[in-house]
Coordinates of C-alpha atoms in Angstrom, one line a residue:
F1 CA 104.4 45.6 56.4
N2 CA 102.7 42.7 58.3
C3 CA 104.9 42.8 61.4
T4 CA 104.8 42.8 65.2
F5 CA 106.6 45.1 67.5
S6 CA 106.2 43.8 71.1
N7 CA 107.8 44.1 74.5
N8 CA 110.5 46.7 73.4
K9 CA 111.7 49.4 75.7
A10 CA 113.6 52.6 74.8
T11 CA 115.2 54.1 77.9
T12 CA 116.9 57.2 76.5
D13 CA 114.9 58.2 73.4
A14 CA 111.4 58.4 71.9
G15 CA 109.7 55.4 70.2
G16 CA 109.6 52.3 72.2
G17 CA 108.3 50.2 69.2
L18 CA 109.4 52.4 66.3
A19 CA 110.9 55.9 65.9
A20 CA 110.5 57.4 62.4
S21 CA 112.4 60.4 61.2
G22 CA 111.9 59.9 57.5
V23 CA 108.8 59.4 55.3
A24 CA 107.3 56.0 56.3
T25 CA 104.4 53.7 55.7
V26 CA 103.3 51.1 58.4
S27 CA 100.7 48.6 57.3
G28 CA 99.2 45.4 58.9
C29 CA 101.3 45.7 62.1
S30 CA 100.7 45.2 65.7
F31 CA 102.5 47.3 68.4
W32 CA 101.9 46.0 71.9
N33 CA 103.5 46.3 75.4
N34 CA 106.2 48.7 74.1
S35 CA 107.5 51.5 76.3
T36 CA 109.8 54.5 76.5
T37 CA 110.9 56.9 79.2
S38 CA 110.3 59.8 76.7
A39 CA 107.4 59.7 74.2
G40 CA 105.6 57.3 71.9
G41 CA 105.6 53.9 73.4
G42 CA 104.3 52.3 70.1
I43 CA 105.4 54.9 67.6
Y44 CA 107.1 58.3 67.7
N45 CA 106.8 60.0 64.4
D46 CA 109.0 62.9 63.3
A47 CA 108.1 63.0 59.6
A48 CA 105.3 62.2 57.2
M49 CA 103.9 58.8 58.0
N50 CA 100.9 56.6 57.0
V51 CA 99.7 53.9 59.4
N52 CA 97.2 51.5 57.9
N53 CA 95.4 48.4 59.3
S54 CA 97.5 48.4 62.5
T55 CA 96.8 47.7 66.1
F56 CA 98.3 49.5 69.2
Y57 CA 97.7 47.9 72.6
G58 CA 99.3 48.2 76.0
N59 CA 102.0 50.8 75.1
A60 CA 103.3 53.5 77.4
P61 CA 103.4 56.3 77.9
E62 CA 101.4 56.7 74.6
G63 CA 100.4 54.5 71.8
I64 CA 101.4 57.1 69.2
V65 CA 103.1 60.5 69.4
N66 CA 103.3 62.8 66.3
G67 CA 106.3 65.1 66.8
A68 CA 106.5 66.7 63.4
G69 CA 105.1 66.1 60.0
N70 CA 101.7 64.8 59.1
L71 CA 100.4 61.5 60.4
E72 CA 97.6 59.6 58.7
L73 CA 95.8 56.8 60.6
N74 CA 93.6 54.6 58.5
H75 CA 91.7 51.5 59.7
C76 CA 93.7 51.3 62.9
T77 CA 92.8 50.2 66.4
I78 CA 94.5 52.1 69.2
Y79 CA 93.2 50.6 72.5
A80 CA 94.2 50.2 76.2
N81 CA 97.4 52.2 75.9
S82 CA 98.4 54.5 78.9
N83 CA 97.5 57.4 76.7
S84 CA 96.3 57.0 73.1
V85 CA 97.3 59.5 70.4
W86 CA 99.1 62.7 71.0
N87 CA 99.9 65.4 68.5
S88 CA 102.7 67.7 69.6
Q89 CA 101.5 71.1 70.8
L90 CA 104.8 72.6 69.7
I91 CA 104.1 71.9 66.0
Q92 CA 100.7 73.4 65.2
T93 CA 101.0 72.9 61.5
A94 CA 101.4 69.1 61.9
L95 CA 98.1 67.3 61.6
I96 CA 96.9 63.8 62.4
T97 CA 94.3 62.6 60.0
L98 CA 91.9 59.9 61.2
K99 CA 89.7 57.6 59.1
N100 CA 88.0 54.3 60.2
T101 CA 90.0 54.3 63.4
I102 CA 89.2 53.3 66.9
I103 CA 91.0 55.3 69.6
A104 CA 89.7 54.4 73.1
G105 CA 90.4 52.7 76.5
K106 CA 93.3 54.8 77.7
T107 CA 94.5 53.2 81.0
D108 CA 96.0 56.2 82.7
P109 CA 93.2 57.7 84.9
L110 CA 94.7 61.2 84.1
G111 CA 95.5 60.3 80.5
I112 CA 94.0 61.2 77.2
D113 CA 92.6 59.4 74.1
V114 CA 93.3 62.3 71.6
S115 CA 95.2 65.6 72.0
G116 CA 96.3 68.2 69.6
P117 CA 95.4 69.2 66.1
M118 CA 93.6 66.4 64.2
V119 CA 91.3 66.1 61.1
S120 CA 88.5 63.5 60.9
E121 CA 87.7 61.9 57.6
G122 CA 84.9 60.0 59.3
F123 CA 83.9 56.6 60.6
N124 CA 86.0 56.8 63.8
I125 CA 85.2 55.6 67.3
I126 CA 86.7 57.8 70.0
G127 CA 86.5 56.9 73.7
Q128 CA 86.9 60.3 75.2
T129 CA 87.3 63.7 73.5
N130 CA 87.1 66.1 76.5
N131 CA 90.9 67.1 76.3
P132 CA 90.9 70.9 75.7
Q133 CA 94.0 70.5 73.6
A134 CA 92.2 68.3 71.1
T135 CA 91.1 70.4 68.2
I136 CA 89.0 68.2 65.9
A137 CA 86.0 68.8 63.7
W138 CA 84.1 65.5 64.0
Q139 CA 82.1 64.1 61.2
S140 CA 78.5 62.8 61.4
T141 CA 79.7 59.2 60.9
D142 CA 82.1 59.5 64.0
Q143 CA 81.0 57.9 67.3
V144 CA 82.5 60.0 70.1
G145 CA 82.4 59.8 73.9
S146 CA 83.4 62.1 76.8
A147 CA 85.0 61.7 80.3
A148 CA 81.4 61.6 81.8
A149 CA 80.3 59.0 79.2
P150 CA 83.3 57.2 77.6
F151 CA 82.4 55.3 74.4
D152 CA 83.3 51.6 74.5
P153 CA 84.1 50.0 71.2
L154 CA 83.5 46.5 72.6
L155 CA 86.7 44.8 71.4
G156 CA 87.9 41.3 72.0
P157 CA 91.4 40.4 73.4
L158 CA 94.5 41.0 71.4
Q159 CA 95.1 37.7 69.6
N160 CA 95.5 35.9 66.3
N161 CA 92.2 36.3 64.6
G162 CA 93.3 34.7 61.3
G163 CA 95.6 37.5 60.1
I164 CA 99.4 37.7 60.0
S165 CA 99.7 40.0 63.1
P166 CA 97.7 40.0 66.4
N167 CA 94.6 42.3 66.4
M168 CA 91.4 42.9 68.3
A169 CA 88.2 41.7 66.7
P170 CA 84.9 43.6 67.4
L171 CA 82.7 41.6 69.9
P172 CA 78.9 41.0 69.2
G173 CA 77.1 44.2 69.6
S174 CA 80.2 46.4 68.9
P175 CA 79.4 49.8 67.5
A176 CA 82.2 49.2 65.0
I177 CA 80.3 46.5 63.2
D178 CA 78.9 47.7 59.8
R179 CA 79.8 51.4 60.7
G180 CA 83.0 51.9 58.6
T181 CA 83.9 52.2 55.0
S182 CA 86.4 50.0 53.2
G183 CA 88.2 52.9 51.6
G184 CA 89.2 50.6 48.8
L185 CA 90.6 47.9 51.0
A186 CA 89.8 44.2 50.2
T187 CA 90.7 42.9 53.7
D188 CA 91.3 44.2 57.3
Q189 CA 94.3 43.4 59.5

């Protein structure tokens, strides 16, 4: 809770910032500039995991990879990673659930913002969804772009915006402003 994982590098295994093989909860954390030669520069998840109010920025080769188990992303910002969020195609029963989450700005020209089986619970902003391996039923409250017209969430730089860990505040005119739901949370990251 309320921590920062930055500038870590895994050279022989998955999970540059964090590799989880047991049930885990991550809340109020920042994962930035982590990398691995395998999968999941920010997080590699191999079990049931909840990630809340957390930011992923500049991780490679992906911000998050879900290898097995279910992964819930609530109130997260996943921006400017080489690839953003990848759900393993080998585990079709594992799902990623998205709610109030921004996933955009992948930096690899051949990369993806979302891939694999996912479930939307609404209020998400997704930069590009044209990956044929992304199987998602979007909700009417989601804002979604494509490769031809990527959706820009208009976020400020990764910095201390008054919280415990670095995050990215919406800029004036951001489509994220007043478009989410608190889901019972009193504060954001």
